Coordinates of C-alpha atoms in Angstrom, one line a residue:
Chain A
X11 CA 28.0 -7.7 -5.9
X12 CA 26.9 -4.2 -6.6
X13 CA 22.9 -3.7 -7.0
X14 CA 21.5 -0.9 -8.7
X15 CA 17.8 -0.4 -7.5
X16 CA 14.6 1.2 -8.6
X17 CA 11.5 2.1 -7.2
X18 CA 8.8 3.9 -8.6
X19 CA 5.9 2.1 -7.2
X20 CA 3.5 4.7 -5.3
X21 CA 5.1 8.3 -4.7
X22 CA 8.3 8.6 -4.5
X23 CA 10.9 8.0 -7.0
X24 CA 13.8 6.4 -5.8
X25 CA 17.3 4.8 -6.8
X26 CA 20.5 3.2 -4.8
X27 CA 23.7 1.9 -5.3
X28 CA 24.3 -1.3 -2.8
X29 CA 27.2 -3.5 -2.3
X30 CA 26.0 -7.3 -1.5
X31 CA 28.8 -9.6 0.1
X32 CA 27.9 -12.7 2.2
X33 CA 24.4 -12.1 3.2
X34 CA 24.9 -8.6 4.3
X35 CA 24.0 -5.1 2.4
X36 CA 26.0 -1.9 2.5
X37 CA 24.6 1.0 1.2
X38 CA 26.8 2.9 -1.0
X39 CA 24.3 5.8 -2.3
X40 CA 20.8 6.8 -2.1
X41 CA 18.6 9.6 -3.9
X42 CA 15.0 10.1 -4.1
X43 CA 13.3 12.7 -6.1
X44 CA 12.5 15.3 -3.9
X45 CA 16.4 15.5 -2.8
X46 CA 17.5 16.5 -6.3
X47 CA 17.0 19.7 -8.5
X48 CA 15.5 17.8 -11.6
X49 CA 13.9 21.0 -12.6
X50 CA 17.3 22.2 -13.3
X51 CA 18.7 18.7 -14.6
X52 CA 16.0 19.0 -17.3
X53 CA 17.0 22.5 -18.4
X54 CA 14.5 24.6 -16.1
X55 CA 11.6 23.8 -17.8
X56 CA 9.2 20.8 -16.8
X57 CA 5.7 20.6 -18.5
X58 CA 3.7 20.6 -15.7
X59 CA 0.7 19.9 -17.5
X60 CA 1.8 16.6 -18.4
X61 CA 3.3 16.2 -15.7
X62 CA 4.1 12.1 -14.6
X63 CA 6.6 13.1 -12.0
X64 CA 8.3 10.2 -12.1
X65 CA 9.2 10.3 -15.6
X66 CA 10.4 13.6 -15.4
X67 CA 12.5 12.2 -12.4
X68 CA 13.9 9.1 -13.2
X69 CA 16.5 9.5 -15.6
X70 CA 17.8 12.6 -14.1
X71 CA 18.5 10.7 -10.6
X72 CA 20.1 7.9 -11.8
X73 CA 22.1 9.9 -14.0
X74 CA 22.8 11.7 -11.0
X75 CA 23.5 8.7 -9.2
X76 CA 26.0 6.6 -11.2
X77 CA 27.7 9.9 -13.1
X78 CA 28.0 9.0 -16.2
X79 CA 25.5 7.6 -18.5
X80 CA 27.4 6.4 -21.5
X81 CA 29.3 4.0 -20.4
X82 CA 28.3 0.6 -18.8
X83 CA 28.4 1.5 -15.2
X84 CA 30.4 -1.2 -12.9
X85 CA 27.1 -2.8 -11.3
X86 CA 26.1 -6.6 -11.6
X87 CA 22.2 -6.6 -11.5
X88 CA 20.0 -3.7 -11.5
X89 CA 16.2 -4.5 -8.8
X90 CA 13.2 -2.9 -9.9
X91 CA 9.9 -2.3 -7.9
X92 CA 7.8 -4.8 -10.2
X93 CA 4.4 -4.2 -7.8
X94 CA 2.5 -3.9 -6.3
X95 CA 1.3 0.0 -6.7
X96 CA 0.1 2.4 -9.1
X97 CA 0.2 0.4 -12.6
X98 CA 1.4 3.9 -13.8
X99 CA 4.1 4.8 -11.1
X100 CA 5.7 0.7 -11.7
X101 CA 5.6 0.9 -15.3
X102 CA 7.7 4.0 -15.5
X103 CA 10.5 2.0 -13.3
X104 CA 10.2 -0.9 -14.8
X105 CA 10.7 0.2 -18.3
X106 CA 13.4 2.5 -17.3
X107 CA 15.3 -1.1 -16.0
X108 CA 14.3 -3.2 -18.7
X109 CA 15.9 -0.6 -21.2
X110 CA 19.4 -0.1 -19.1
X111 CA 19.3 -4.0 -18.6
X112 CA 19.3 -4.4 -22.3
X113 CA 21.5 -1.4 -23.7
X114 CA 23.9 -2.5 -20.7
X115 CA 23.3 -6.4 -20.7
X116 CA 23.2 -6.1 -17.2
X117 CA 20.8 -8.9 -15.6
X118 CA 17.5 -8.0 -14.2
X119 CA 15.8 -8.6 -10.7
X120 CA 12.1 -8.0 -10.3
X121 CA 11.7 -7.3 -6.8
X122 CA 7.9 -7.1 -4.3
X123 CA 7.7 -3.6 -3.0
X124 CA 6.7 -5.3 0.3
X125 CA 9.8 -7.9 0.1
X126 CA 11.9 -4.6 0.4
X127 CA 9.9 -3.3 3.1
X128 CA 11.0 -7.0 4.5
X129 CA 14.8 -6.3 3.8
X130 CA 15.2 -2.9 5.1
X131 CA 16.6 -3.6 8.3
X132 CA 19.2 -6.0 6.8
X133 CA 20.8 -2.7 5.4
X134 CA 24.2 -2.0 6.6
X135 CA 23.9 -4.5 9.3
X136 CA 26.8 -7.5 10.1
X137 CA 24.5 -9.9 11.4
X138 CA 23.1 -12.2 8.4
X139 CA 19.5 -13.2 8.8
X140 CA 18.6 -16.3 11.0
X141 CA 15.6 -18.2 9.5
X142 CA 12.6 -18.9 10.4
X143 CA 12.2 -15.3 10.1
X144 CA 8.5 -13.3 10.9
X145 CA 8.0 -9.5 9.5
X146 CA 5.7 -7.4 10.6
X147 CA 5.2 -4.7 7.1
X148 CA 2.9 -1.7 8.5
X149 CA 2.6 1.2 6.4
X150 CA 0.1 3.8 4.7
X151 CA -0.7 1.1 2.3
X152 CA -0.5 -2.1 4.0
X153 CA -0.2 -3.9 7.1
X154 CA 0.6 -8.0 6.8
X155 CA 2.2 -10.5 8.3
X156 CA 4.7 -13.0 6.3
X157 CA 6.4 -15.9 7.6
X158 CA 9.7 -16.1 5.5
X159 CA 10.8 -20.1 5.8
X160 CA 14.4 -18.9 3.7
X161 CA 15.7 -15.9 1.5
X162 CA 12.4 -15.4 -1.2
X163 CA 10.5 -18.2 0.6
X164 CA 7.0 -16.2 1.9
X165 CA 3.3 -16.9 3.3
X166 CA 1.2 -14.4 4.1
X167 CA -0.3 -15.1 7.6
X168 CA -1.7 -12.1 8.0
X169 CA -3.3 -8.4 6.7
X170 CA -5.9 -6.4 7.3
X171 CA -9.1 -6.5 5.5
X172 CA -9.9 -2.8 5.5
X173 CA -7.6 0.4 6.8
X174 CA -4.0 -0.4 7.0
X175 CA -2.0 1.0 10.7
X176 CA -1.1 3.7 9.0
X177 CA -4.5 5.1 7.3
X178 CA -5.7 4.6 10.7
X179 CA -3.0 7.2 11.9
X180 CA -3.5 9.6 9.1
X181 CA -7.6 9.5 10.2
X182 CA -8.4 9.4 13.4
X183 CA -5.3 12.7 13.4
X184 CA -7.4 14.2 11.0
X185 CA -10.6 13.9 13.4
X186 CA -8.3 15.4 16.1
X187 CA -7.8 18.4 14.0
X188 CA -3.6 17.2 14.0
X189 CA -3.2 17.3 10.2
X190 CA -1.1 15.0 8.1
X191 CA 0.8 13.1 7.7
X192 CA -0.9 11.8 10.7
X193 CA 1.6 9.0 12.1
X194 CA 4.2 11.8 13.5
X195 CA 1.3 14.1 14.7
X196 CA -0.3 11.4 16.4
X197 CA 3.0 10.3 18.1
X198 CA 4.1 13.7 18.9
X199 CA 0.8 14.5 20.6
X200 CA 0.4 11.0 22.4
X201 CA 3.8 12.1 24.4
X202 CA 1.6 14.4 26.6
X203 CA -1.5 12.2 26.7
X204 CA -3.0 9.3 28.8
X205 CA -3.1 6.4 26.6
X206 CA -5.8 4.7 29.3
X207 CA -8.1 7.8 28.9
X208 CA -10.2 6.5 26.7
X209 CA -11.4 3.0 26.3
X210 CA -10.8 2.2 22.4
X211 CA -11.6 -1.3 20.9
X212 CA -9.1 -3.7 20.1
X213 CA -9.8 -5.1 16.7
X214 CA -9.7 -8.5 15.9
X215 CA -7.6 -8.9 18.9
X216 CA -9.5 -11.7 21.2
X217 CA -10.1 -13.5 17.0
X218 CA -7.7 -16.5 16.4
X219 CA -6.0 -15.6 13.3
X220 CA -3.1 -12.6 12.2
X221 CA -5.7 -10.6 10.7
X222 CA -6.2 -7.3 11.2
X223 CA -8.9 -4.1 11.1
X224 CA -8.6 -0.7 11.5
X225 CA -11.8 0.9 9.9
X226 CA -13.3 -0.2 13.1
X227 CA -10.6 1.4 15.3
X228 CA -11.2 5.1 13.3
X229 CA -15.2 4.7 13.4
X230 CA -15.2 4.5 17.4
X231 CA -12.8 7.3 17.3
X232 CA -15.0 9.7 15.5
X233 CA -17.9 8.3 17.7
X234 CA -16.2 9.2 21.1
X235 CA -14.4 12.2 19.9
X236 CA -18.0 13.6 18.8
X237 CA -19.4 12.6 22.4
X238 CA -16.9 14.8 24.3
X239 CA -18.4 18.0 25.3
X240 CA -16.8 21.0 23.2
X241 CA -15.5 23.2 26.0
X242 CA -13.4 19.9 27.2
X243 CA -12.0 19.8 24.0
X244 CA -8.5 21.5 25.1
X245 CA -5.2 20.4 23.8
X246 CA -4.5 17.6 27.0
X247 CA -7.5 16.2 25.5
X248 CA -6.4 15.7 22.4
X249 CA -3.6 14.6 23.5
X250 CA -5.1 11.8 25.8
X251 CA -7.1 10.4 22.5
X252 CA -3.9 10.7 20.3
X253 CA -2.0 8.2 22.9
X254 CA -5.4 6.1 23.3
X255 CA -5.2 5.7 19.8
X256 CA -1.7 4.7 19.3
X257 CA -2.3 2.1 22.3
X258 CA -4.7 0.5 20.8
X259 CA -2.9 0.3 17.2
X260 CA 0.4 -0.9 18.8
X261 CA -1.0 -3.3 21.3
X262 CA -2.8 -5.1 18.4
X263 CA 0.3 -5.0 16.3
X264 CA 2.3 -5.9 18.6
X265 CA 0.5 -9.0 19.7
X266 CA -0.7 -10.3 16.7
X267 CA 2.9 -10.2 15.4
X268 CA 4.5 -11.8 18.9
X269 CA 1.1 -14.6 18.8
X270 CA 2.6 -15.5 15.5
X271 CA 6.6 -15.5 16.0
X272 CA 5.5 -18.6 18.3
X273 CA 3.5 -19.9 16.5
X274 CA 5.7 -20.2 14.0
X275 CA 8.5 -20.8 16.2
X276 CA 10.7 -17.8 14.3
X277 CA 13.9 -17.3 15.0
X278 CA 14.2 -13.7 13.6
X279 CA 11.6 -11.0 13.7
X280 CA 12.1 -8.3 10.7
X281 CA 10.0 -5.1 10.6
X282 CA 9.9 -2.6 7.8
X283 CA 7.2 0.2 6.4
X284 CA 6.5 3.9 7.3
X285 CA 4.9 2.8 10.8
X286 CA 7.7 1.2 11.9
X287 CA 9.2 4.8 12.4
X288 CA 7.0 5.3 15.5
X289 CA 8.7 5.5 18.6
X290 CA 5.7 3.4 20.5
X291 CA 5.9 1.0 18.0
X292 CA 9.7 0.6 18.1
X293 CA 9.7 0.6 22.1
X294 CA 6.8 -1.7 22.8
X295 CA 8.5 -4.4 20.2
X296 CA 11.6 -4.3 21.7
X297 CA 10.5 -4.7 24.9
X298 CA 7.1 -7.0 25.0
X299 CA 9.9 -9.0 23.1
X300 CA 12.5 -9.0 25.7
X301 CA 9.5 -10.2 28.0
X302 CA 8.0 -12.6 25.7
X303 CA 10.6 -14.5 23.6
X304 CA 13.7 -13.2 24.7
X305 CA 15.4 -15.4 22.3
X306 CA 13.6 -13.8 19.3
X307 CA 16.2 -11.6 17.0
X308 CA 14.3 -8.6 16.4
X309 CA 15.6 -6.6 13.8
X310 CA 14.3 -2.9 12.8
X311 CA 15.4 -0.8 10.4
X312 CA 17.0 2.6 10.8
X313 CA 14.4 4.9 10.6
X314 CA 15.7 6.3 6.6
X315 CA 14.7 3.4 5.4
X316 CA 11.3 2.8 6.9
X317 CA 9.6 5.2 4.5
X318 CA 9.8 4.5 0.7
X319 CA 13.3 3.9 -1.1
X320 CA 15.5 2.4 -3.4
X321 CA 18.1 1.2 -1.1
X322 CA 15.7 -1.6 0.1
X323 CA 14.5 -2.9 -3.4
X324 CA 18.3 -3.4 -4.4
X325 CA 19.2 -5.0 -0.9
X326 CA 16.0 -7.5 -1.7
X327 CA 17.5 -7.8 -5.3
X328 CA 21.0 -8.9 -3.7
X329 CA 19.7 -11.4 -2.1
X330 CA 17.1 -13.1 -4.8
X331 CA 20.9 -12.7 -7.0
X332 CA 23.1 -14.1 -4.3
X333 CA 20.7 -16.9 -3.7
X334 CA 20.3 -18.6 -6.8
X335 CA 23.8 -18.4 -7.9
X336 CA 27.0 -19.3 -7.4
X337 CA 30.0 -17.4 -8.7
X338 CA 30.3 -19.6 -11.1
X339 CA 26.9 -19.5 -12.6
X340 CA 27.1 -16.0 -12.7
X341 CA 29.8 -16.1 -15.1
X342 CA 27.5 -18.5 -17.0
X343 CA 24.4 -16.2 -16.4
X344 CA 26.7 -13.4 -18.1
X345 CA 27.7 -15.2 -21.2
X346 CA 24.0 -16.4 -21.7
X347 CA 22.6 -13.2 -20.6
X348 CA 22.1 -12.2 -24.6
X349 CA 19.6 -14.6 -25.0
X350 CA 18.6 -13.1 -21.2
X351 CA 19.2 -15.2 -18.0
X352 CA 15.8 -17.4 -16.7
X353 CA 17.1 -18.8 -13.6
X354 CA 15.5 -18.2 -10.7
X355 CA 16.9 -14.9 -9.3
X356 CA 17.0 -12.9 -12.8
X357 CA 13.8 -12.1 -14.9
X358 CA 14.2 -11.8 -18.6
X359 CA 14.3 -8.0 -19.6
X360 CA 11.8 -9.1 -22.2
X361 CA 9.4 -10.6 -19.8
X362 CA 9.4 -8.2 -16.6
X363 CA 6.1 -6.5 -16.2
X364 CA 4.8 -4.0 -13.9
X365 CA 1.8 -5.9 -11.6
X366 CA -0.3 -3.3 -9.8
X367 CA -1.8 -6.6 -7.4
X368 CA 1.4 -8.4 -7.5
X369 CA 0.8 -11.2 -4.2
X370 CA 4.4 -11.7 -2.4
X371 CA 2.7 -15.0 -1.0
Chain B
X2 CA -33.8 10.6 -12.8
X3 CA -34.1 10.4 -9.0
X4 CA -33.0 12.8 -6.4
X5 CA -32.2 13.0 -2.6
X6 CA -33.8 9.3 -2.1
X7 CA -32.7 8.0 1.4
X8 CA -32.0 4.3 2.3
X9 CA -31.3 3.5 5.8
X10 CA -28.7 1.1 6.5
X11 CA -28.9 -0.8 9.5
X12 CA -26.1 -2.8 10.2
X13 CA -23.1 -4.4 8.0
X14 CA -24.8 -6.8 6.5
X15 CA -27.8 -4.4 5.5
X16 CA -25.1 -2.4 4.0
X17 CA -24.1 -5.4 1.7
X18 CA -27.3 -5.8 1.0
X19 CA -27.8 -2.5 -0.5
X20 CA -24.0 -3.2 -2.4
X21 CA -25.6 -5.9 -3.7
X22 CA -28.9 -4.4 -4.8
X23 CA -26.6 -1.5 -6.8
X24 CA -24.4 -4.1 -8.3
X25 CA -27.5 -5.4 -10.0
X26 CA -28.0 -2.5 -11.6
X27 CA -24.7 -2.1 -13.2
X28 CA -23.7 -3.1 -16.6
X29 CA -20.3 -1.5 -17.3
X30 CA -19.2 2.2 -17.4
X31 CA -20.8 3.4 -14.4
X32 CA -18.9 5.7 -12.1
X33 CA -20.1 5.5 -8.7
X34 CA -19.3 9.1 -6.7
X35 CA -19.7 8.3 -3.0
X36 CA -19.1 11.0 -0.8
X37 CA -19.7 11.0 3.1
X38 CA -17.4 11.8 6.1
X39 CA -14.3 9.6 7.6
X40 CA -16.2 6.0 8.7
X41 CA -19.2 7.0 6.9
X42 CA -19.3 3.8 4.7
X43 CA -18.2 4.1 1.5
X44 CA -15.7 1.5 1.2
X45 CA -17.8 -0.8 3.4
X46 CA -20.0 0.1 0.1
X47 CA -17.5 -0.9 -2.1
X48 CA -16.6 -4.5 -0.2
X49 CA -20.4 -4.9 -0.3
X50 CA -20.2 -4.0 -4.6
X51 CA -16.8 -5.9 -5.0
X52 CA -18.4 -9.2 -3.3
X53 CA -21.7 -8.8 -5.2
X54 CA -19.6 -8.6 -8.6
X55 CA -17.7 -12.5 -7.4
X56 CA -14.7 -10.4 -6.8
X57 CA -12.6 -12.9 -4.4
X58 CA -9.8 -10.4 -3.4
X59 CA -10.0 -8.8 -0.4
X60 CA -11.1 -5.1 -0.6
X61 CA -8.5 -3.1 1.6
X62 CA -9.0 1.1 1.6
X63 CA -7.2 2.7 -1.4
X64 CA -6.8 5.7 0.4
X65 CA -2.7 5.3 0.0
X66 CA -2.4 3.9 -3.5
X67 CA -4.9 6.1 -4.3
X68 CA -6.3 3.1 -7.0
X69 CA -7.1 -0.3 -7.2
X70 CA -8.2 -2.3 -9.3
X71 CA -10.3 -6.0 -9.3
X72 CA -11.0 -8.7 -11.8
X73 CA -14.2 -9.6 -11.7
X74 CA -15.4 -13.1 -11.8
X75 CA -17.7 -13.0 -14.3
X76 CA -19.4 -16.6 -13.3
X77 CA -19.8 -15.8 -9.7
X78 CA -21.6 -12.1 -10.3
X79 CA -24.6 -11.4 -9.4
X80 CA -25.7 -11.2 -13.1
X81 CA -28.9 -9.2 -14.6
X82 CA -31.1 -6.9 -12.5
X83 CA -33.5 -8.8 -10.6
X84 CA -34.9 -5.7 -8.7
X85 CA -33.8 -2.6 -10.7
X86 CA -33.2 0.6 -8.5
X87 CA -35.4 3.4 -10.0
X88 CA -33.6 5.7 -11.9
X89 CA -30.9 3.7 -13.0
X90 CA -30.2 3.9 -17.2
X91 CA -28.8 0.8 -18.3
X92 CA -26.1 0.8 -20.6
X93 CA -25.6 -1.2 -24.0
X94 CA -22.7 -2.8 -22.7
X95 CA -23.5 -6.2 -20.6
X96 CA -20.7 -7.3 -18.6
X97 CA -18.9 -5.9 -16.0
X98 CA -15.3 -7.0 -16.0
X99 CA -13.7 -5.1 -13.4
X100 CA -14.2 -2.7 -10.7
X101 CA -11.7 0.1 -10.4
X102 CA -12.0 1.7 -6.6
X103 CA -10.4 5.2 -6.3
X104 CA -9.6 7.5 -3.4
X105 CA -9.4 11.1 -4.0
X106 CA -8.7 11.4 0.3
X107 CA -4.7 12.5 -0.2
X108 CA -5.8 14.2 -3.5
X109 CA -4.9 17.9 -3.6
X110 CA -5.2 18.4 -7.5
X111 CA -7.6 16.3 -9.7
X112 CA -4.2 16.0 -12.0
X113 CA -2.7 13.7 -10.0
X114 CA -5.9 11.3 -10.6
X115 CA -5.4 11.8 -14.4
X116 CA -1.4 11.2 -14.3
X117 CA -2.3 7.6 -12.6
X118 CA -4.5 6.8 -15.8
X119 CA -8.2 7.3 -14.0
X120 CA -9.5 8.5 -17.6
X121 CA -8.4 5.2 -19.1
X122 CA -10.3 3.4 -16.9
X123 CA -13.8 6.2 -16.5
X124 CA -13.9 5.5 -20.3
X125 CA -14.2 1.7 -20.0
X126 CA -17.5 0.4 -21.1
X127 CA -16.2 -2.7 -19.2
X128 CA -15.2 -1.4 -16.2
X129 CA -17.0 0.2 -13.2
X130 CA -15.4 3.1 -11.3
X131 CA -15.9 3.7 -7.2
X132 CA -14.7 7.0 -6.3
X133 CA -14.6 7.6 -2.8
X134 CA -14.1 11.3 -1.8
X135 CA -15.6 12.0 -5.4
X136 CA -16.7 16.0 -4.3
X137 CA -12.9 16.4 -3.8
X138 CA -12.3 15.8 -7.9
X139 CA -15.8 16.9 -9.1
X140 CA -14.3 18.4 -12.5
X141 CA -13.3 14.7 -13.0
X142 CA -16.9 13.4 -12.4
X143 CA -19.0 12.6 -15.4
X144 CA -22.7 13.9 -15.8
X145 CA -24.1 10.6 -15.6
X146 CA -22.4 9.5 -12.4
X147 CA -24.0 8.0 -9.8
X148 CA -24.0 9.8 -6.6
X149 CA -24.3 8.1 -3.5
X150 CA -23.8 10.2 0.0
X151 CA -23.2 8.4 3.0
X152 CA -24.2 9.8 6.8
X153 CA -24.0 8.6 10.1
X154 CA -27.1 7.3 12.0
X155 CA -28.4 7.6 15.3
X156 CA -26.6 5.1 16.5
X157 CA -23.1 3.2 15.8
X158 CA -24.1 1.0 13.7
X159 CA -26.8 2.5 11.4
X160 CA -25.9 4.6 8.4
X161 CA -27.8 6.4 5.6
X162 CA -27.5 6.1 1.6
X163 CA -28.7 9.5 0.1
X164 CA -29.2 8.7 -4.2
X165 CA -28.6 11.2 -6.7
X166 CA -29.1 9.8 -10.0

């Protein structure tokens, strides 16, 4: 099954091209905005002053992406980023789908930007899923927790009630004078530093539940940062409070996320989001886990495809199609598809909406 | 019109308190500009406004999706000023039906707040508008905003409110 997939929901502007076959993902292309000249696709001259970047984007990429525009391209469903995000940013991908789904009749998958978060590390790896899963999504924008009982089957466990992980990066580096984004400046800096030099809090840590806090975390930063005597304030220093930081943020992640896999008795752990592309991070889940539950699959995703893309979205779409039909409902899906298909794994071109606080769970 | 009045804000639940007490005051079409360093307050402010209004959802920081917006439950608000906050001019409209919190943090050109459809929503009579980090966007800023700067205390836990309005 080839996927074509959207997203549009926050920043970037993203499409792929996926093959789906028996529970596993390939990916067969991939473009986001910035890669490609779209100034020059749209004839040199953007209106800046009007400027909603990703409609001046979208059309050019996946034009760029599948070729050839006129004719029906040789894909079975086309995923689009439905929410949640900027109502703005969605709606510009979601109508851009619901018109190719309809000029096309191609059928339509509305997908969670966090479920794709949740399917990035299934990309273009042979081992299907093994369910009870747990993921772990950390980025700029979020941090949760979801217990996924089966393909599409969530509950939210977990999520913080303030800063998400990676705000919490991109602060307490601005504090530290390290710029942004903060995640890789942090990380880079915490390489030199003593991560036991200064004695941060643990939010929510000791509190039995998978929630999380952060705003906490970046307060107590500024506080001890501002206590340290100015001539001390040399570049081991910073370096020390960079690693302290990143200690405290992964040790929290980390065992809320483990405390829960038990709980829940999950078979499969799956991580995904912009954090996830900290070394730390990576390390101390890989190995607490090895300690911990040894039997626990944990599965991350390559690094590419821990920021936002499109590659994700259509690997979540694959498997919200493949689930819900067998072959040969899909030929019945495609001669019904006029009237637009309602089953479960395919939204009606005519009723997809973009859903800025769209709840996976 | 008052100017430079300071509240100090004791602990968390003082600083719901005064969310609450500005939440009274609101009737729709208020933009809130709340400035104030990193851990300051301000979206402690805005959980405090947020709850006061019978918003359920959980406030999380904006700062990445640079917007979000609440229902409000218009049963569960706080309804009409009990204690108005000097200063305040109450507007025609009576009910507030949703809160729109906005970060201009990542913002580098008040544009990008404009392309995400932050007008729409400033010229709401319904709706009122938090912007955190509003002195980085202050060309988007309406006279009549309310300005609210946040400081640090003398110690951890205490804060101060400085009113413009």
């Amino acid at each position: 099954m080839r996927i074509l997939g959207i997203e549009t929901s926050c920043d970037e502007t993203a499409v792929a091209l996926v093959e789906g076959k028996n529970g596993r993902v390939r990916e067969i292309e991939s473009l986001v905005a910035s890669q490609i000249d779209i100034h020059a696709a749209y004839g040199g001259v953007v209106p800046e002053v009007a400027a909603r970047e990703h409609v001046h984007a979208i059309i050019p990429l996946i034009e760029t992406l599948l070729g050839n525009f006129r004719t029906r391209p040789n894909i079975d469903a086309i995923a689009v980023t439905a929410g949640p995000g900027l109502f703005s940013s969605l709606m510009v991908g979601v109508e851009t789908a619901k018109a190719l789904a309809y000029a096309w009749n191609i059928p339509l998958v509305r997908v969670n930007h966090i479920e794709g978060h949740l399917y990035s590390s299934v990309i273009n790896e042979a081992k299907p899923l093994k369910f009870p899963a747990i993921a772990l999504i950390v980025s700029g924008g979020h941090t949760e927790i979801i217990s996924v009982k089966k393909h599409g089957q969530y509950k939210l466990v977990g999520r913080t009630r303030d800063d998400a992980a990676g705000e919490a990066f991109d602060k307490t580096a601005q504090t530290l004078g390290l710029g942004y984004p903060g995640g890789p400046a942090i990380s880079k800096a915490a390489l030199s530093g003593d991560s036991g030099a200064f004695d941060l809090p643990r939010p929510m840590l000791k509190e039995d539940n998978f929630d999380f806090s952060f705003a906490g975390l970046k307060t107590a930063v500024l506080y001890s940062w501002r206590n340290q005597k100015p001539a001390t304030k040399n570049q081991q220093l910073v370096s020390d409070m960079a690693a302290s930081v990143q200690a405290a943020i992964v040790e929290v992640l980390v065992q809320k996320t483990f405390r829960a896999a038990r709980e829940l008795k999950a078979k499969t752990l799956v991580v995904g989001g912009g954090v996830i592309a900290n070394d730390a991070l990576r390390a101390a889940l890989l190995s607490r886990g090895k300690e911990e539950l040894p039997k626990l699959d944990i599965r991350m995703p390559q690094k590419k495809y821990t920021t936002d893309n499109a590659v994700m979205i259509a690997a979540a779409g694959y498997f919200h199609a493949a689930s819900s039909s067998s072959p040969r409902d899909q030929l019945r899906a495609k001669s019904r598809r006029t009237r637009g298909s309602t089953r479960a794994g395919f939204t009606q071109w005519s009723k997809i909406k973009a859903d800025p606080n769209w709840e996976l769970v | 019109m008052v100017t430079g009045k300071k509240i100090i804000i004791k602990s968390p639940k003082e600083m719901e308190k005064f969310a609450a007490a500005v939440a009274k005051n609101l009737r729709g079409g208020e933009v809130l500009a709340l400035t104030g360093e990193l851990g300051a307050g301000k979206t402690a402010f805005v959980k405090g406004l947020a709850k006061a209004l019978g918003i359920s959802a959980v406030v999380q920081s904006p700062t990445f999706l640079l917007m979000k917006c609440y229902r409000v439950n218009p049963d569960a608000s706080s309804g009409h000023a009990a204690s108005p906050i000097q200063g305040f001019v109450h507007r025609p409209s009576s009910i507030v039906h949703s809160l729109c919190h906005v970060d201009a943090y990542r913002i580098k050109d008040e544009r990008e707040l404009m392309n995400i459809g932050l007008q729409e929503h400033l010229a709401d009579p319904a709706t009122v508008t938090a912007i955190e980090w509003a002195d980085r966007v202050v060309g988007l800023i309406p006279d009549d905003a309310i300005w609210i700067k946040f400081e640090h205390g003398s110690d951890s836990m205490e804060r101060i409110a400085v009113l413009n309005i």
